[in-house]
Short mmCIF file of C-alpha atoms in Angstrom, two decimals:
data_model
loop_
_atom_site.label_atom_id
_atom_site.label_comp_id
_atom_site.label_asym_id
_atom_site.label_seq_id
_atom_site.Cartn_x
_atom_site.Cartn_y
_atom_site.Cartn_z
CA MET I 1 -45.87 -30.12 -145.79
CA ASP I 2 -43.75 -33.26 -145.56
CA GLN I 3 -42.08 -31.80 -142.49
CA ASN I 4 -45.45 -31.59 -140.79
CA LYS I 5 -46.27 -35.14 -141.86
CA HIS I 6 -43.00 -36.37 -140.34
CA TYR I 7 -43.75 -34.52 -137.13
CA LEU I 8 -47.21 -36.09 -136.87
CA ARG I 9 -45.58 -39.44 -137.40
CA TYR I 10 -43.09 -38.64 -134.63
CA GLN I 11 -45.87 -37.69 -132.24
CA GLU I 12 -47.60 -40.95 -133.00
CA LEU I 13 -44.40 -42.82 -132.20
CA GLN I 14 -43.92 -40.78 -129.01
CA ALA I 15 -47.35 -41.94 -127.86
CA TYR I 16 -46.37 -45.49 -128.77
CA VAL I 17 -43.32 -45.53 -126.48
CA GLY I 18 -45.14 -43.55 -123.77
CA TRP I 19 -42.99 -40.45 -124.05
CA THR I 20 -44.06 -37.66 -121.65
CA GLU I 21 -43.03 -34.16 -120.66
CA ALA I 22 -41.38 -35.73 -117.60
CA ASP I 23 -39.13 -37.75 -119.91
CA ALA I 24 -38.24 -34.58 -121.78
CA GLU I 25 -37.37 -32.77 -118.54
CA ARG I 26 -35.26 -35.63 -117.19
CA VAL I 27 -33.20 -35.88 -120.40
CA HIS I 28 -32.85 -32.10 -120.58
CA SER I 29 -31.65 -31.93 -116.97
CA VAL I 30 -28.49 -33.99 -117.67
CA GLY I 31 -27.34 -31.96 -120.68
CA ALA I 32 -24.71 -30.09 -118.71
CA LEU I 33 -23.49 -33.34 -117.14
CA VAL I 34 -22.76 -35.10 -120.45
CA GLU I 35 -21.42 -32.02 -122.26
CA PRO I 36 -17.75 -32.39 -121.15
CA ALA I 37 -17.77 -36.09 -122.20
CA LEU I 38 -19.23 -35.59 -125.67
CA ALA I 39 -15.91 -35.24 -127.49
CA GLY I 40 -14.75 -38.55 -126.04
CA ILE I 41 -17.92 -40.38 -127.10
CA ILE I 42 -17.68 -39.00 -130.62
CA ASP I 43 -13.99 -39.93 -130.94
CA ASP I 44 -14.79 -43.46 -129.78
CA PHE I 45 -17.55 -43.58 -132.39
CA TYR I 46 -15.26 -42.65 -135.27
CA ASP I 47 -12.44 -44.89 -134.04
CA GLU I 48 -14.92 -47.76 -134.33
CA ILE I 49 -15.91 -46.79 -137.87
CA GLU I 50 -12.24 -47.01 -138.87
CA ARG I 51 -12.34 -50.70 -137.99
CA HIS I 52 -15.30 -51.46 -140.34
CA PRO I 53 -14.53 -51.18 -144.04
CA ASN I 54 -18.18 -51.16 -145.15
CA ALA I 55 -18.97 -48.25 -142.87
CA ARG I 56 -15.63 -46.57 -143.61
CA LYS I 57 -16.06 -46.67 -147.38
CA VAL I 58 -18.90 -44.13 -147.36
CA ILE I 59 -16.50 -41.57 -145.94
CA THR I 60 -14.69 -40.51 -149.06
CA GLY I 61 -13.54 -37.04 -148.05
CA GLY I 62 -10.66 -38.04 -145.73
CA ALA I 63 -9.73 -36.31 -142.45
CA GLU I 64 -11.47 -33.09 -143.40
CA GLN I 65 -14.78 -34.89 -143.87
CA ILE I 66 -14.37 -36.78 -140.58
CA ARG I 67 -13.75 -33.50 -138.77
CA ARG I 68 -16.94 -32.11 -140.29
CA LEU I 69 -18.95 -35.26 -139.53
CA LYS I 70 -17.74 -35.18 -135.92
CA GLY I 71 -19.10 -31.66 -135.67
CA THR I 72 -22.46 -32.81 -137.02
CA LEU I 73 -22.56 -35.73 -134.61
CA VAL I 74 -21.72 -33.52 -131.59
CA ALA I 75 -24.55 -31.21 -132.59
CA TRP I 76 -26.86 -34.19 -132.96
CA VAL I 77 -26.04 -35.60 -129.50
CA ARG I 78 -26.23 -32.15 -127.93
CA GLU I 79 -29.66 -31.70 -129.42
CA LEU I 80 -30.84 -34.87 -127.68
CA PHE I 81 -30.55 -32.94 -124.41
CA SER I 82 -32.09 -29.72 -125.70
CA GLY I 83 -35.54 -30.55 -124.32
CA GLN I 84 -37.06 -29.21 -127.56
CA TYR I 85 -38.48 -32.09 -129.57
CA ASP I 86 -40.41 -30.03 -132.08
CA GLU I 87 -41.01 -30.11 -135.80
CA GLU I 88 -37.52 -28.78 -136.58
CA TYR I 89 -35.96 -31.45 -134.39
CA VAL I 90 -37.82 -34.18 -136.27
CA ALA I 91 -36.97 -32.62 -139.65
CA ARG I 92 -33.25 -32.76 -138.81
CA ARG I 93 -33.57 -36.45 -137.78
CA TRP I 94 -35.43 -37.18 -140.98
CA ARG I 95 -32.60 -35.65 -143.00
CA VAL I 96 -30.12 -38.04 -141.37
CA GLY I 97 -31.98 -41.05 -142.80
CA TRP I 98 -32.35 -39.33 -146.15
CA ARG I 99 -28.63 -38.56 -146.20
CA HIS I 100 -27.74 -42.18 -145.40
CA VAL I 101 -29.52 -43.30 -148.58
CA GLU I 102 -27.75 -40.53 -150.48
CA ILE I 103 -24.29 -41.68 -149.42
CA GLY I 104 -25.16 -45.38 -149.57
CA LEU I 105 -24.65 -46.18 -145.89
CA ASP I 106 -26.14 -49.53 -144.98
CA GLN I 107 -28.83 -48.93 -142.38
CA VAL I 108 -27.43 -51.57 -140.02
CA TYR I 109 -24.58 -49.16 -139.22
CA THR I 110 -27.05 -46.59 -137.95
CA ASN I 111 -28.36 -49.17 -135.51
CA VAL I 112 -24.99 -50.30 -134.18
CA ALA I 113 -23.60 -46.75 -134.15
CA LEU I 114 -26.50 -45.56 -132.07
CA SER I 115 -25.99 -48.51 -129.75
CA ARG I 116 -22.43 -47.35 -129.20
CA ILE I 117 -23.47 -43.79 -128.44
CA ARG I 118 -26.21 -45.09 -126.15
CA THR I 119 -23.66 -47.12 -124.19
CA GLY I 120 -21.35 -44.10 -123.88
CA LEU I 121 -24.11 -41.79 -122.63
CA THR I 122 -25.54 -44.37 -120.22
CA ARG I 123 -22.11 -44.96 -118.73
CA ILE I 124 -21.66 -41.26 -118.01
CA LEU I 125 -25.00 -41.12 -116.22
CA GLN I 126 -24.37 -44.28 -114.24
CA GLU I 127 -20.76 -43.60 -113.33
CA THR I 128 -20.57 -39.83 -112.85
CA TRP I 129 -24.02 -38.70 -111.77
CA THR I 130 -24.24 -38.56 -107.95
CA VAL I 131 -27.98 -38.69 -107.37
CA GLU I 132 -30.50 -41.27 -106.22
CA PRO I 133 -30.11 -44.53 -108.22
CA ASP I 134 -33.85 -44.39 -108.99
CA LEU I 135 -33.45 -41.04 -110.72
CA VAL I 136 -30.46 -42.35 -112.69
CA ARG I 137 -32.50 -45.36 -113.80
CA ALA I 138 -35.51 -43.22 -114.74
CA THR I 139 -33.32 -40.83 -116.72
CA VAL I 140 -31.57 -43.68 -118.55
CA ARG I 141 -35.02 -45.05 -119.45
CA SER I 142 -36.08 -41.64 -120.77
CA LEU I 143 -32.86 -41.30 -122.76
CA ASN I 144 -33.41 -44.76 -124.23
CA LYS I 145 -36.93 -43.83 -125.35
CA LEU I 146 -35.59 -40.71 -127.00
CA LEU I 147 -32.83 -42.62 -128.79
CA ASP I 148 -35.34 -45.26 -129.94
CA LEU I 149 -37.57 -42.51 -131.32
CA ASP I 150 -34.62 -40.93 -133.11
CA LEU I 151 -33.71 -44.27 -134.59
CA ALA I 152 -37.31 -44.92 -135.66
CA ILE I 153 -37.58 -41.60 -137.50
CA ILE I 154 -34.18 -42.09 -139.18
CA GLU I 155 -35.22 -45.59 -140.20
CA ASP I 156 -38.54 -44.28 -141.52
CA ALA I 157 -36.79 -41.63 -143.60
CA TYR I 158 -34.30 -44.19 -144.87
CA GLN I 159 -37.02 -46.56 -146.00
CA ALA I 160 -39.14 -43.83 -147.59
CA GLU I 161 -36.20 -42.41 -149.52
CA HIS I 162 -34.93 -45.84 -150.49
CA LEU I 163 -38.37 -46.79 -151.84
CA ALA I 164 -38.75 -43.48 -153.68
CA ARG I 165 -35.39 -44.00 -155.39
CA GLN I 166 -36.23 -47.55 -156.30
CA GLN I 167 -39.51 -46.42 -157.83
CA ARG I 168 -37.73 -43.71 -159.81
CA THR I 169 -35.32 -46.31 -161.19
CA GLU I 170 -38.17 -48.64 -162.09
CA ARG I 171 -40.05 -45.80 -163.73
CA LEU I 172 -37.03 -44.96 -165.85
CA ALA I 173 -36.67 -48.61 -166.84
CA THR I 174 -40.34 -48.68 -167.84
CA ILE I 175 -39.95 -45.51 -169.89
CA GLY I 176 -37.00 -47.13 -171.65
CA GLN I 177 -39.04 -50.25 -172.32
CA VAL I 178 -41.98 -48.24 -173.66
CA ALA I 179 -39.70 -46.11 -175.82
CA GLY I 180 -38.08 -49.24 -177.27
CA GLY I 181 -41.48 -50.79 -177.94
CA VAL I 182 -42.81 -47.65 -179.59
CA ALA I 183 -39.68 -47.26 -181.71
CA HIS I 184 -40.03 -50.85 -182.88
CA GLU I 185 -43.73 -50.49 -183.62
CA LEU I 186 -43.39 -47.20 -185.49
CA ARG I 187 -40.30 -48.05 -187.49
CA ASN I 188 -42.03 -50.68 -189.57
CA PRO I 189 -44.97 -48.58 -190.84
CA LEU I 190 -42.60 -45.65 -191.37
CA ASN I 191 -40.31 -47.83 -193.48
CA VAL I 192 -43.26 -48.90 -195.60
CA VAL I 193 -44.41 -45.29 -196.01
CA LYS I 194 -40.92 -44.16 -196.88
CA SER I 195 -40.27 -46.87 -199.46
CA SER I 196 -43.70 -46.34 -201.05
CA VAL I 197 -43.02 -42.61 -201.27
CA TYR I 198 -39.64 -43.39 -202.81
CA TYR I 199 -41.35 -45.55 -205.40
CA LEU I 200 -43.97 -42.92 -206.20
CA LEU I 201 -41.33 -40.21 -206.59
CA ASN I 202 -38.78 -42.21 -208.57
CA ALA I 203 -40.45 -45.04 -210.50
CA ARG I 204 -40.20 -44.45 -214.25
CA ASN I 205 -42.71 -47.06 -215.33
CA ALA I 206 -45.32 -46.92 -212.58
CA THR I 207 -48.81 -47.75 -213.83
CA ALA I 208 -51.89 -46.01 -212.45
CA GLU I 209 -52.77 -49.23 -210.56
CA LYS I 210 -49.34 -49.39 -209.00
CA LYS I 211 -49.56 -45.79 -207.89
CA ALA I 212 -52.99 -46.36 -206.35
CA GLU I 213 -51.71 -49.50 -204.63
CA HIS I 214 -48.84 -47.57 -203.03
CA LEU I 215 -51.07 -44.71 -201.92
CA LYS I 216 -53.42 -47.20 -200.25
CA ARG I 217 -50.47 -48.89 -198.60
CA ILE I 218 -49.26 -45.55 -197.25
CA GLU I 219 -52.71 -44.82 -195.88
CA ARG I 220 -52.91 -48.22 -194.20
CA HIS I 221 -49.52 -47.82 -192.51
CA VAL I 222 -50.23 -44.28 -191.37
CA ASP I 223 -53.32 -45.77 -189.68
CA LEU I 224 -51.15 -48.48 -188.10
CA ALA I 225 -48.73 -45.87 -186.73
CA ASP I 226 -51.67 -43.83 -185.50
CA GLY I 227 -53.01 -46.93 -183.72
CA VAL I 228 -49.72 -47.32 -181.87
CA ILE I 229 -49.91 -43.73 -180.63
CA THR I 230 -53.58 -44.12 -179.68
CA ALA I 231 -52.87 -47.27 -177.66
CA LEU I 232 -50.06 -45.50 -175.89
CA SER I 233 -51.98 -42.36 -175.05
CA ASN I 234 -54.98 -44.45 -173.97
CA PHE I 235 -52.71 -46.20 -171.55
CA ALA I 236 -50.98 -43.06 -170.33
CA LYS I 237 -54.02 -40.93 -169.61
CA MET I 238 -57.17 -42.95 -169.41
CA PRO I 239 -59.65 -40.64 -167.66
CA LEU I 240 -61.80 -41.89 -164.79
CA PRO I 241 -64.85 -43.63 -166.26
CA HIS I 242 -68.04 -41.65 -166.53
CA SER I 243 -70.29 -44.47 -165.34
CA GLU I 244 -73.94 -44.54 -166.30
CA PRO I 245 -76.38 -47.18 -167.51
CA PHE I 246 -75.47 -48.22 -171.04
CA ASP I 247 -76.74 -50.71 -173.59
CA VAL I 248 -74.14 -53.48 -173.60
CA GLU I 249 -75.47 -55.04 -176.79
CA ALA I 250 -75.30 -51.77 -178.73
CA CYS I 251 -71.77 -51.21 -177.38
CA VAL I 252 -70.61 -54.69 -178.46
CA ARG I 253 -72.27 -54.34 -181.88
CA GLN I 254 -70.59 -50.98 -182.42
CA THR I 255 -67.22 -52.44 -181.45
CA LEU I 256 -67.72 -55.36 -183.84
CA GLU I 257 -68.49 -52.87 -186.59
CA ASN I 258 -65.35 -50.87 -185.82
CA ASN I 259 -63.20 -54.01 -185.86
CA PRO I 260 -64.23 -55.95 -188.95
CA MET I 261 -63.15 -59.60 -189.04
CA PRO I 262 -61.64 -61.15 -192.17
CA GLU I 263 -63.88 -63.46 -194.18
CA SER I 264 -62.00 -66.49 -192.89
CA ILE I 265 -63.43 -65.82 -189.42
CA ASP I 266 -67.02 -66.82 -188.81
CA THR I 267 -68.55 -64.41 -186.25
CA GLU I 268 -71.54 -65.15 -184.06
CA LEU I 269 -73.18 -62.84 -181.52
CA ARG I 270 -75.62 -64.31 -178.98
CA ILE I 271 -77.58 -62.22 -176.50
CA SER I 272 -79.74 -63.72 -173.76
CA ASP I 273 -83.18 -62.33 -173.16
CA ASN I 274 -83.73 -59.68 -170.51
CA THR I 275 -80.15 -58.53 -170.34
CA PRO I 276 -80.14 -55.41 -168.15
CA PRO I 277 -78.08 -52.36 -169.07
CA GLY I 278 -74.55 -52.39 -167.75
CA SER I 279 -73.15 -49.71 -165.50
CA GLY I 280 -70.09 -48.09 -166.98
CA ASP I 281 -68.53 -45.79 -169.52
CA ALA I 282 -69.63 -47.02 -172.94
CA GLY I 283 -66.69 -45.33 -174.68
CA GLN I 284 -64.14 -47.02 -172.44
CA MET I 285 -65.95 -50.36 -172.64
CA GLN I 286 -65.57 -50.16 -176.42
CA ILE I 287 -61.82 -49.95 -175.91
CA VAL I 288 -61.99 -53.09 -173.74
CA PHE I 289 -64.14 -55.05 -176.20
CA GLY I 290 -62.07 -53.77 -179.12
CA ASN I 291 -58.88 -55.12 -177.58
CA LEU I 292 -60.51 -58.50 -176.90
CA LEU I 293 -61.91 -58.73 -180.44
CA ARG I 294 -58.59 -57.79 -182.08
CA ASN I 295 -56.77 -60.33 -179.91
CA ALA I 296 -59.28 -63.00 -180.97
CA ARG I 297 -58.77 -62.03 -184.61
CA ASP I 298 -54.97 -62.11 -184.28
CA ALA I 299 -55.16 -65.52 -182.60
CA MET I 300 -56.83 -66.95 -185.73
CA PRO I 301 -54.53 -66.09 -188.65
CA GLU I 302 -55.83 -69.12 -190.54
CA GLY I 303 -59.44 -68.27 -189.75
CA GLY I 304 -61.83 -69.82 -187.25
CA GLN I 305 -64.89 -69.06 -185.19
CA LEU I 306 -65.48 -65.99 -183.07
CA ARG I 307 -68.26 -66.40 -180.53
CA VAL I 308 -69.40 -63.30 -178.64
CA ALA I 309 -72.07 -63.79 -176.00
CA ILE I 310 -73.87 -61.43 -173.62
CA VAL I 311 -75.53 -62.99 -170.58
CA SER I 312 -76.72 -61.73 -167.21
CA ASP I 313 -77.56 -63.07 -163.77
CA GLY I 314 -79.32 -59.85 -162.78
CA ASP I 315 -76.45 -58.40 -160.69
CA ALA I 316 -73.94 -58.32 -163.49
CA VAL I 317 -73.64 -58.50 -167.24
CA GLU I 318 -71.08 -60.87 -168.71
CA VAL I 319 -69.59 -60.45 -172.15
CA THR I 320 -67.70 -63.46 -173.43
CA VAL I 321 -65.32 -63.35 -176.38
CA ALA I 322 -64.27 -66.85 -177.45
CA ASP I 323 -62.01 -67.79 -180.33
CA THR I 324 -60.82 -71.05 -181.86
CA GLY I 325 -57.30 -69.70 -182.32
CA VAL I 326 -53.79 -70.63 -181.27
CA GLY I 327 -54.52 -70.40 -177.52
CA ILE I 328 -52.20 -69.14 -174.80
CA ALA I 329 -49.34 -71.17 -173.35
CA ARG I 330 -49.65 -71.87 -169.64
CA GLU I 331 -46.48 -69.90 -168.83
CA ASP I 332 -47.84 -66.84 -170.66
CA LEU I 333 -51.27 -66.97 -169.07
CA ASN I 334 -50.21 -65.26 -165.84
CA ARG I 335 -48.41 -62.50 -167.67
CA ILE I 336 -50.68 -61.53 -170.56
CA MET I 337 -52.25 -58.66 -168.64
CA GLU I 338 -48.90 -57.10 -167.71
CA PRO I 339 -48.17 -53.91 -169.61
CA LEU I 340 -45.61 -54.34 -172.41
CA TYR I 341 -45.94 -58.13 -172.35
CA SER I 342 -46.83 -59.49 -175.75
CA THR I 343 -46.65 -62.85 -177.46
CA LYS I 344 -47.40 -61.31 -180.84
CA ALA I 345 -44.70 -60.57 -183.41
CA ARG I 346 -46.20 -57.08 -183.69
CA GLY I 347 -47.77 -55.10 -180.92
CA LEU I 348 -46.87 -53.02 -177.91
CA GLY I 349 -48.34 -55.43 -175.39
CA LEU I 350 -50.73 -52.87 -173.94
CA GLY I 351 -54.15 -54.14 -175.07
CA LEU I 352 -55.04 -56.36 -172.12
CA ALA I 353 -53.24 -54.09 -169.64
CA ILE I 354 -55.45 -51.22 -170.82
CA ALA I 355 -58.52 -53.46 -170.66
CA ARG I 356 -57.73 -54.50 -167.13
CA SER I 357 -56.99 -50.99 -165.93
CA ILE I 358 -60.33 -49.80 -167.36
CA LEU I 359 -62.21 -52.72 -165.82
CA ASP I 360 -60.59 -52.15 -162.42
CA LYS I 361 -61.99 -48.63 -162.39
CA HIS I 362 -65.41 -50.05 -163.27
CA ARG I 363 -65.31 -52.60 -160.44
CA ALA I 364 -65.51 -55.12 -163.26
CA THR I 365 -63.40 -58.23 -163.80
CA LEU I 366 -61.72 -60.04 -166.67
CA ARG I 367 -61.38 -63.82 -166.65
CA VAL I 368 -59.46 -65.86 -169.16
CA SER I 369 -59.33 -69.54 -169.94
CA SER I 370 -57.27 -70.95 -172.74
CA GLU I 371 -56.10 -74.19 -174.25
CA PRO I 372 -53.09 -74.04 -176.57
CA GLY I 373 -54.15 -75.18 -180.04
CA THR I 374 -57.87 -74.99 -179.22
CA GLY I 375 -58.60 -71.36 -178.42
CA SER I 376 -59.15 -68.78 -175.71
CA THR I 377 -62.17 -67.36 -173.91
CA PHE I 378 -62.17 -63.93 -172.27
CA THR I 379 -65.05 -62.98 -170.01
CA VAL I 380 -65.78 -59.43 -168.88
CA ARG I 381 -68.11 -59.22 -165.90
CA LEU I 382 -69.38 -55.75 -165.19
CA PRO I 383 -72.02 -54.49 -162.75
CA ALA I 384 -75.58 -54.21 -164.04
CA ALA I 385 -77.14 -50.76 -163.76
CA ASP I 386 -79.32 -50.57 -160.66
CA GLY I 387 -83.08 -50.21 -160.70
CA ASP I 388 -84.41 -48.87 -163.97
CA ARG I 389 -83.87 -51.69 -166.42
CA GLY I 390 -85.36 -49.76 -169.25
CA ALA I 391 -82.60 -47.13 -169.12
CA MET C 1 -33.93 -59.22 -222.95
CA ALA C 2 -35.41 -60.96 -219.95
CA SER C 3 -32.41 -63.24 -219.56
CA THR C 4 -30.06 -60.28 -219.02
CA ALA C 5 -32.16 -58.67 -216.25
CA PRO C 6 -30.56 -59.22 -212.84
CA LEU C 7 -32.42 -61.89 -210.93
CA ILE C 8 -33.13 -60.79 -207.37
CA LEU C 9 -34.75 -62.48 -204.38
CA VAL C 10 -36.21 -60.32 -201.59
CA VAL C 11 -36.90 -62.06 -198.28
CA ASP C 12 -38.75 -60.26 -195.51
CA ASP C 13 -41.51 -61.35 -193.16
CA GLU C 14 -43.03 -57.88 -193.46
CA VAL C 15 -45.13 -58.39 -196.56
CA ASP C 16 -45.53 -54.71 -197.47
CA ILE C 17 -41.82 -53.93 -197.11
CA CYS C 18 -41.11 -56.90 -199.34
CA HIS C 19 -43.50 -55.67 -202.03
CA ASN C 20 -42.14 -52.14 -201.92
CA VAL C 21 -38.55 -53.28 -202.39
CA ALA C 22 -39.71 -55.62 -205.16
CA ASP C 23 -41.58 -52.77 -206.92
CA ILE C 24 -38.60 -50.42 -206.71
CA LEU C 25 -36.19 -53.04 -208.06
CA SER C 26 -38.61 -54.15 -210.79
CA ASP C 27 -38.94 -50.57 -211.94
CA LEU C 28 -35.15 -50.45 -212.23
CA GLY C 29 -35.32 -53.40 -214.60
CA CYS C 30 -34.61 -56.29 -212.24
CA SER C 31 -36.50 -59.52 -212.22
CA VAL C 32 -37.68 -59.92 -208.64
CA ASP C 33 -39.14 -62.76 -206.58
CA VAL C 34 -40.28 -62.40 -202.98
CA ALA C 35 -40.47 -64.79 -200.06
CA HIS C 36 -41.74 -64.13 -196.55
CA ASP C 37 -39.75 -66.76 -194.66
CA GLY C 38 -36.50 -68.64 -194.91
CA PHE C 39 -38.00 -71.96 -196.00
CA ALA C 40 -39.95 -70.43 -198.90
CA ALA C 41 -36.78 -68.54 -199.85
CA LEU C 42 -34.70 -71.74 -199.98
CA ASP C 43 -37.32 -73.39 -202.22
CA LEU C 44 -36.91 -70.53 -204.68
CA VAL C 45 -33.10 -70.60 -204.43
CA ARG C 46 -33.10 -74.30 -205.33
CA ARG C 47 -35.06 -73.52 -208.49
CA LYS C 48 -33.36 -70.32 -209.70
CA PRO C 49 -29.79 -69.02 -209.73
CA TYR C 50 -30.37 -65.59 -208.18
CA ASP C 51 -27.74 -62.93 -208.72
CA VAL C 52 -28.60 -61.19 -205.46
CA ALA C 53 -30.61 -62.16 -202.39
CA LEU C 54 -31.73 -59.40 -199.99
CA LEU C 55 -32.43 -60.90 -196.60
CA ASP C 56 -34.05 -59.40 -193.54
CA LEU C 57 -32.05 -60.23 -190.43
CA LYS C 58 -34.90 -60.62 -187.98
CA MET C 59 -37.47 -63.11 -189.16
CA PRO C 60 -39.50 -65.69 -187.27
CA GLY C 61 -38.55 -69.29 -187.97
CA MET C 62 -35.22 -68.95 -189.76
CA ASP C 63 -33.27 -65.73 -189.23
CA GLY C 64 -31.43 -63.91 -192.01
CA LEU C 65 -28.00 -65.09 -190.90
CA THR C 66 -28.95 -68.77 -191.00
CA LEU C 67 -30.68 -68.26 -194.33
CA TYR C 68 -27.55 -66.54 -195.66
CA ARG C 69 -25.44 -69.62 -194.82
CA GLU C 70 -28.00 -72.01 -196.34
CA ILE C 71 -28.14 -69.99 -199.56
CA LYS C 72 -24.34 -69.96 -199.76
CA LYS C 73 -24.34 -73.77 -199.47
CA LEU C 74 -26.84 -74.10 -202.31
CA ARG C 75 -25.58 -71.31 -204.57
CA ALA C 76 -22.09 -70.07 -203.80
CA GLY C 77 -22.44 -67.58 -206.70
CA THR C 78 -25.43 -65.74 -205.26
CA VAL C 79 -24.53 -62.48 -203.55
CA ALA C 80 -26.52 -62.43 -200.33
CA ILE C 81 -27.01 -59.16 -198.51
CA ILE C 82 -28.45 -59.01 -195.01
CA VAL C 83 -30.53 -55.92 -194.35
CA SER C 84 -31.51 -54.96 -190.85
CA ALA C 85 -32.86 -52.14 -188.78
CA TYR C 86 -31.03 -53.67 -185.85
CA ALA C 87 -27.48 -53.83 -187.20
CA ASP C 88 -24.77 -53.87 -184.55
CA ARG C 89 -21.28 -55.19 -184.09
CA THR C 90 -22.34 -58.68 -183.03
CA VAL C 91 -23.82 -59.10 -186.48
CA LEU C 92 -20.88 -57.51 -188.28
CA CYS C 93 -18.54 -59.96 -186.58
CA HIS C 94 -20.08 -62.95 -188.35
CA ARG C 95 -18.07 -63.64 -191.46
CA PRO C 96 -18.89 -66.33 -194.00
#
């Protein structure tokens, strides 16, 4: 499948340089002429590599490897004159670029090496071919197009493979980061559970109250651990939203109910008249609002005021969650929506990243303004459901 | 009786961990106080001659290692033990 994709790409590039059947025939016609000189060109090529340590260092297999590589290079040059520039031809070119990433050959050497081979081949045509100078020139032009196309496809393969490897490395780093975060977040509740269980099993003078206290503590920390897993799986496999008109007020009220605030926080919910239904997935929007509400709560450990407002301008519904908490430092403001970025002592740093990924899929936005020491305001703007406002 | 019970201070910013350790030690007959940060811990150390202080290494504000040194300055006789989920050689290398 990829092979076909590469071939389509090659054909596109052929059109770009104006490659025609006439070019193919001209290059093919001089195959026999260059054949006796190939060994010399290849030897010159490897002699040059010997003079460049950075190119030389990728050849680690000594004389045996050079002999093998020379064979590959002869085959490659010979193929230039085959006249068959089909899918297989392109696939073999693609593998050259792929291989260069594999062995760690800097791509600049492909460019200069090809330049050297180009010079060698051109010289043979110009110095040994006894035909009309116009035909020599036309054939050299055709050969140059072909070499440029080869170089382009090798370069393309190199870049694609290089990028793929880079992404794999980054993905592994992210997995490591997530694993570390999860380990940290789970260890604490597990330690509490374990030490409470130890107490319940071993305490000689435990009163009924103490036992009940420890059982409640275990329950609370199992819930905490469960929350960590839920956040993680929400992030890993959030399904595409099932968008339909939904009652934003009911959704916000439900979320407030699911995330009770401590008594030290004074909560106010204001809804403007004639707010239309929003368009979205109510279940996923609850995750968004839940994350905003819990952040607001965590930002006010000493208590404060939570102001939730729902307003609409007809096209969109805006839900604002404002707290009078610690606020967000300017340097953190640009990063708070990155996954795994957290300013809290506890937490995976996924809440806002999840919120944003959900809102992106809803064509909704999340704005934040914050003043350290004064508080933060998060505003979700999501599309209003079209037409039927009574839905 | 009470005067012979070992006097122990447990310092951890994780409140529930702190209470669990305190409950376990109390059940074993120790007299236990808890503190959730280094400054509160030092206040207690100034007032009472603890036999043992159990300190969490990673705490916001003052870490366990700094607290250990401060306690040793105030009460050379208190045995201070640093407890950590993150123990590694860099910590082991710090000697009083």
